[in-house]
JSON list of C-alpha atoms in Angstrom, two decimals:
[
{"chain": "K", "resi": 233, "resn": "MET", "atom": "CA", "xyz": [134.55, 14.47, 10.66]},
{"chain": "K", "resi": 234, "resn": "GLU", "atom": "CA", "xyz": [133.20, 16.25, 7.59]},
{"chain": "K", "resi": 235, "resn": "LEU", "atom": "CA", "xyz": [136.19, 18.59, 7.54]},
{"chain": "K", "resi": 236, "resn": "CYS", "atom": "CA", "xyz": [138.50, 15.58, 7.68]},
{"chain": "K", "resi": 237, "resn": "GLU", "atom": "CA", "xyz": [136.69, 13.85, 4.85]},
{"chain": "K", "resi": 238, "resn": "VAL", "atom": "CA", "xyz": [136.84, 16.94, 2.64]},
{"chain": "K", "resi": 239, "resn": "LEU", "atom": "CA", "xyz": [140.47, 17.72, 3.41]},
{"chain": "K", "resi": 240, "resn": "TYR", "atom": "CA", "xyz": [141.99, 14.23, 3.41]},
{"chain": "K", "resi": 241, "resn": "TYR", "atom": "CA", "xyz": [139.55, 11.68, 2.00]},
{"chain": "K", "resi": 242, "resn": "LYS", "atom": "CA", "xyz": [138.32, 13.46, -1.16]},
{"chain": "K", "resi": 243, "resn": "ARG", "atom": "CA", "xyz": [134.75, 14.13, -0.12]},
{"chain": "K", "resi": 244, "resn": "PRO", "atom": "CA", "xyz": [133.14, 16.53, -2.59]},
{"chain": "K", "resi": 245, "resn": "SER", "atom": "CA", "xyz": [132.42, 20.03, -1.31]},
{"chain": "K", "resi": 246, "resn": "ASN", "atom": "CA", "xyz": [131.53, 23.43, -2.69]},
{"chain": "K", "resi": 247, "resn": "GLN", "atom": "CA", "xyz": [134.12, 25.00, -0.35]},
{"chain": "K", "resi": 248, "resn": "SER", "atom": "CA", "xyz": [137.73, 25.53, -1.39]},
{"chain": "K", "resi": 249, "resn": "LYS", "atom": "CA", "xyz": [140.53, 23.48, 0.18]},
{"chain": "K", "resi": 250, "resn": "VAL", "atom": "CA", "xyz": [141.92, 26.72, 1.64]},
{"chain": "K", "resi": 251, "resn": "SER", "atom": "CA", "xyz": [138.70, 27.57, 3.48]},
{"chain": "K", "resi": 252, "resn": "VAL", "atom": "CA", "xyz": [138.30, 23.99, 4.72]},
{"chain": "K", "resi": 253, "resn": "GLY", "atom": "CA", "xyz": [141.94, 23.96, 5.86]},
{"chain": "K", "resi": 254, "resn": "ALA", "atom": "CA", "xyz": [141.50, 27.28, 7.68]},
{"chain": "K", "resi": 255, "resn": "GLU", "atom": "CA", "xyz": [138.45, 25.97, 9.57]},
{"chain": "K", "resi": 256, "resn": "PHE", "atom": "CA", "xyz": [140.33, 22.73, 10.30]},
{"chain": "K", "resi": 257, "resn": "ASN", "atom": "CA", "xyz": [143.21, 24.70, 11.86]},
{"chain": "K", "resi": 258, "resn": "ARG", "atom": "CA", "xyz": [140.86, 27.07, 13.72]},
{"chain": "K", "resi": 259, "resn": "ARG", "atom": "CA", "xyz": [139.25, 24.10, 15.46]},
{"chain": "K", "resi": 260, "resn": "GLY", "atom": "CA", "xyz": [142.66, 22.67, 16.39]},
{"chain": "K", "resi": 261, "resn": "LEU", "atom": "CA", "xyz": [142.15, 19.36, 14.57]},
{"chain": "K", "resi": 262, "resn": "HIS", "atom": "CA", "xyz": [144.95, 16.99, 13.55]},
{"chain": "K", "resi": 263, "resn": "LYS", "atom": "CA", "xyz": [145.29, 14.37, 10.82]},
{"chain": "K", "resi": 264, "resn": "SER", "atom": "CA", "xyz": [145.92, 11.67, 13.43]},
{"chain": "K", "resi": 265, "resn": "LEU", "atom": "CA", "xyz": [142.50, 12.40, 14.96]},
{"chain": "K", "resi": 266, "resn": "CYS", "atom": "CA", "xyz": [140.93, 12.19, 11.49]},
{"chain": "K", "resi": 267, "resn": "ASP", "atom": "CA", "xyz": [142.63, 8.85, 10.80]},
{"chain": "K", "resi": 268, "resn": "LYS", "atom": "CA", "xyz": [141.54, 7.48, 14.18]},
{"chain": "K", "resi": 269, "resn": "GLU", "atom": "CA", "xyz": [137.89, 8.44, 13.66]},
{"chain": "K", "resi": 270, "resn": "TYR", "atom": "CA", "xyz": [137.88, 7.28, 10.04]},
{"chain": "K", "resi": 271, "resn": "ASN", "atom": "CA", "xyz": [139.34, 3.87, 10.95]},
{"chain": "K", "resi": 272, "resn": "LYS", "atom": "CA", "xyz": [136.93, 3.51, 13.87]},
{"chain": "K", "resi": 273, "resn": "LEU", "atom": "CA", "xyz": [133.99, 4.04, 11.55]},
{"chain": "K", "resi": 274, "resn": "TYR", "atom": "CA", "xyz": [135.45, 1.53, 9.10]},
{"chain": "K", "resi": 275, "resn": "VAL", "atom": "CA", "xyz": [135.93, -1.11, 11.81]},
{"chain": "K", "resi": 276, "resn": "GLU", "atom": "CA", "xyz": [132.42, -0.55, 13.19]},
{"chain": "K", "resi": 277, "resn": "ARG", "atom": "CA", "xyz": [130.92, -1.15, 9.74]},
{"chain": "K", "resi": 278, "resn": "ILE", "atom": "CA", "xyz": [132.82, -4.45, 9.41]},
{"chain": "K", "resi": 279, "resn": "ILE", "atom": "CA", "xyz": [131.70, -5.59, 12.88]},
{"chain": "K", "resi": 280, "resn": "GLU", "atom": "CA", "xyz": [128.07, -4.78, 12.09]},
{"chain": "K", "resi": 281, "resn": "ARG", "atom": "CA", "xyz": [128.27, -6.92, 8.95]},
{"chain": "K", "resi": 282, "resn": "LEU", "atom": "CA", "xyz": [129.90, -9.85, 10.76]},
{"chain": "K", "resi": 283, "resn": "ILE", "atom": "CA", "xyz": [127.67, -9.81, 13.84]},
{"chain": "K", "resi": 284, "resn": "PRO", "atom": "CA", "xyz": [124.03, -9.40, 12.89]},
{"chain": "K", "resi": 285, "resn": "VAL", "atom": "CA", "xyz": [122.00, -7.44, 15.40]},
{"chain": "K", "resi": 286, "resn": "GLU", "atom": "CA", "xyz": [118.65, -8.96, 16.28]},
{"chain": "K", "resi": 287, "resn": "LYS", "atom": "CA", "xyz": [115.78, -6.55, 15.97]},
{"chain": "K", "resi": 288, "resn": "LYS", "atom": "CA", "xyz": [113.48, -6.60, 18.95]},
{"chain": "K", "resi": 289, "resn": "ALA", "atom": "CA", "xyz": [109.76, -6.94, 18.36]},
{"chain": "K", "resi": 290, "resn": "PRO", "atom": "CA", "xyz": [107.83, -3.85, 19.39]},
{"chain": "K", "resi": 291, "resn": "LEU", "atom": "CA", "xyz": [106.28, -4.15, 22.82]},
{"chain": "K", "resi": 292, "resn": "ARG", "atom": "CA", "xyz": [102.53, -4.00, 23.22]},
{"chain": "K", "resi": 293, "resn": "PRO", "atom": "CA", "xyz": [101.41, -0.97, 25.19]},
{"chain": "K", "resi": 294, "resn": "LEU", "atom": "CA", "xyz": [100.40, -1.77, 28.74]},
{"chain": "K", "resi": 295, "resn": "ILE", "atom": "CA", "xyz": [96.78, -1.28, 29.69]},
{"chain": "K", "resi": 296, "resn": "ALA", "atom": "CA", "xyz": [96.49, 1.35, 32.38]},
{"chain": "K", "resi": 297, "resn": "ILE", "atom": "CA", "xyz": [94.57, 0.14, 35.42]},
{"chain": "K", "resi": 298, "resn": "GLN", "atom": "CA", "xyz": [91.88, 2.62, 36.34]},
{"chain": "K", "resi": 299, "resn": "PRO", "atom": "CA", "xyz": [90.90, 3.17, 39.99]},
{"chain": "K", "resi": 300, "resn": "ALA", "atom": "CA", "xyz": [87.49, 1.84, 41.03]},
{"chain": "K", "resi": 301, "resn": "ASN", "atom": "CA", "xyz": [84.78, 4.43, 41.60]}
]
């Protein structure tokens, strides 16, 4: 995903576009895969904002029952 963001979505990087593009091609990635993953992340963020997730209270540790002597 980082390669996609650098190559297509203007993420800052200290690597050149040529080196990022070469690694992108070496891994056999495609722009359609990048778009799919990018949109999925975008949709997930919207869903998380619309549907609040209830945080569960931490459970108390169970007391271990010791065998009688």
